[in-house]
PDB file of C-alpha atoms and ligand atoms in Angstrom:
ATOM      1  CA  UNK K  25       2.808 -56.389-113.838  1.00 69.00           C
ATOM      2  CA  UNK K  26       1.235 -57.215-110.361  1.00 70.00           C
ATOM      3  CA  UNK K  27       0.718 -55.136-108.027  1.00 74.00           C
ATOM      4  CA  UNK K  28       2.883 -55.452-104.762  1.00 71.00           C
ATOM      5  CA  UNK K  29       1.964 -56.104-101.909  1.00 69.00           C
ATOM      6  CA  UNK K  30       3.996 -56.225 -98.687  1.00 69.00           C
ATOM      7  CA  UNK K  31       2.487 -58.462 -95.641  1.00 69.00           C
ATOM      8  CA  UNK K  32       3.459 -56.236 -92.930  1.00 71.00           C
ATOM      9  CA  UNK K  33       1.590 -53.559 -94.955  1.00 84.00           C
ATOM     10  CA  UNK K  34      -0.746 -52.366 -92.072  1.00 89.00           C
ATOM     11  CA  UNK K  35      -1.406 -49.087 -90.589  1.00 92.00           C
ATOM     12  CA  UNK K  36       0.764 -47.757 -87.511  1.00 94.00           C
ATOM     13  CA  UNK K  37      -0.374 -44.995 -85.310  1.00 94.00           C
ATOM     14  CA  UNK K  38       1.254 -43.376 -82.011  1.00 97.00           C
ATOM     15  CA  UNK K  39      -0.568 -43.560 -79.262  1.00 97.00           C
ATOM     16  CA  UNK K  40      -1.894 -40.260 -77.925  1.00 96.00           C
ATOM     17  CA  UNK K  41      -1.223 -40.748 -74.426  1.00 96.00           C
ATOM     18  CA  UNK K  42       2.580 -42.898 -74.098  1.00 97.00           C
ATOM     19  CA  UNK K  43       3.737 -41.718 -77.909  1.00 97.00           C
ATOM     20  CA  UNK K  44       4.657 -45.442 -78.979  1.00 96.00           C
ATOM     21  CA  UNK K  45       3.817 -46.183 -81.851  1.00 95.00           C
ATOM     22  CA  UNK K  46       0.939 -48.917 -82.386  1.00 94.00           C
ATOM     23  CA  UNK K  47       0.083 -51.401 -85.463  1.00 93.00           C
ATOM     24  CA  UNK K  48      -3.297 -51.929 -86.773  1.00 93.00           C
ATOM     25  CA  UNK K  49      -5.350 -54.458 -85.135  1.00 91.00           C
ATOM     26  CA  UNK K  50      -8.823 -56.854 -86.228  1.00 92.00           C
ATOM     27  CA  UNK K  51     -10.835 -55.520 -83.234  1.00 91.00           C
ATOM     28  CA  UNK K  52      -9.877 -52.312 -84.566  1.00 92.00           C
ATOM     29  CA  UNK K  53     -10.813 -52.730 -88.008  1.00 93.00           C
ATOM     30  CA  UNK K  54     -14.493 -51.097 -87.520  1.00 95.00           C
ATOM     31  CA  UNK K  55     -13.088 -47.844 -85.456  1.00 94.00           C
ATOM     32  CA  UNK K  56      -9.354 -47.382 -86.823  1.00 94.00           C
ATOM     33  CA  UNK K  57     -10.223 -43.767 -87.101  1.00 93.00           C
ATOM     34  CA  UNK K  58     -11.133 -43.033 -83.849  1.00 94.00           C
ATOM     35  CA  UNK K  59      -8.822 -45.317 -81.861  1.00 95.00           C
ATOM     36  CA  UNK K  60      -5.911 -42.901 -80.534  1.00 96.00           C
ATOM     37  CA  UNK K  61      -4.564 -44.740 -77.438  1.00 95.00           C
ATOM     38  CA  UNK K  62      -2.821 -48.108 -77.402  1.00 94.00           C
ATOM     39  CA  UNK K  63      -4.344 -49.667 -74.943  1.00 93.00           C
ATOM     40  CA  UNK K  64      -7.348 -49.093 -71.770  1.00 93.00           C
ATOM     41  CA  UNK K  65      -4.691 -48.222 -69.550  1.00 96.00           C
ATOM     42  CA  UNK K  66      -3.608 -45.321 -71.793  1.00 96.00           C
ATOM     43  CA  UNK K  67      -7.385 -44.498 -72.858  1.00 95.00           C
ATOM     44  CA  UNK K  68      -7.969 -44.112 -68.930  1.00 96.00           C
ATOM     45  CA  UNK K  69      -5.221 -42.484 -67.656  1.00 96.00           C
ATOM     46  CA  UNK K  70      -5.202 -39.660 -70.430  1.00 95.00           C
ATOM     47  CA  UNK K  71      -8.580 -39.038 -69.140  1.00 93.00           C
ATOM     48  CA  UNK K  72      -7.866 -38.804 -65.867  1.00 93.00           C
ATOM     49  CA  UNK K  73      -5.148 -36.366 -66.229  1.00 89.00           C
ATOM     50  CA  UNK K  74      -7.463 -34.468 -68.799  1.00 83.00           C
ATOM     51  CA  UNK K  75     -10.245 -34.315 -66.017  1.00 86.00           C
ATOM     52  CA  UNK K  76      -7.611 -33.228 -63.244  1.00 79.00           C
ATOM     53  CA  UNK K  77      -5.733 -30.968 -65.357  1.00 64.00           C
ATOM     54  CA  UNK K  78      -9.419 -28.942 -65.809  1.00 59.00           C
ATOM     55  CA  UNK K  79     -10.768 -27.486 -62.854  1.00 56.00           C
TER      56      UNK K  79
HETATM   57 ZN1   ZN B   6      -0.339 -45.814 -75.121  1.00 81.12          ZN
END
């Protein structure tokens, strides 16, 4: 028998800054593991609250 394969088979993640959830992507295919925000916007403005929150 064949193995099955689905095509929307891809990874998800949730984004570490707005919690929704986010589907694998080509320009992420090098650095999957170490992408944990959705987009720039969330990459930026989880560090600014990370570098406010410290003082
Ligand atoms: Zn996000």
């Amino acid at each position: 028998m064949a193995k099955m394969r689905r095509k929307g088979d891809l990874p998800t993640k949730t984004c570490a800054h707005c919690g929704r959830p986010m589907t694998w992507r080509k320009a992420w295919a090098r650095n999957w593991d170490s992408v944990i925000y959705c987009s720039d916007r969330c990459r930026a403005a989880a560090k600014k609250e990370r570098s406010t929150a410290t003082a």
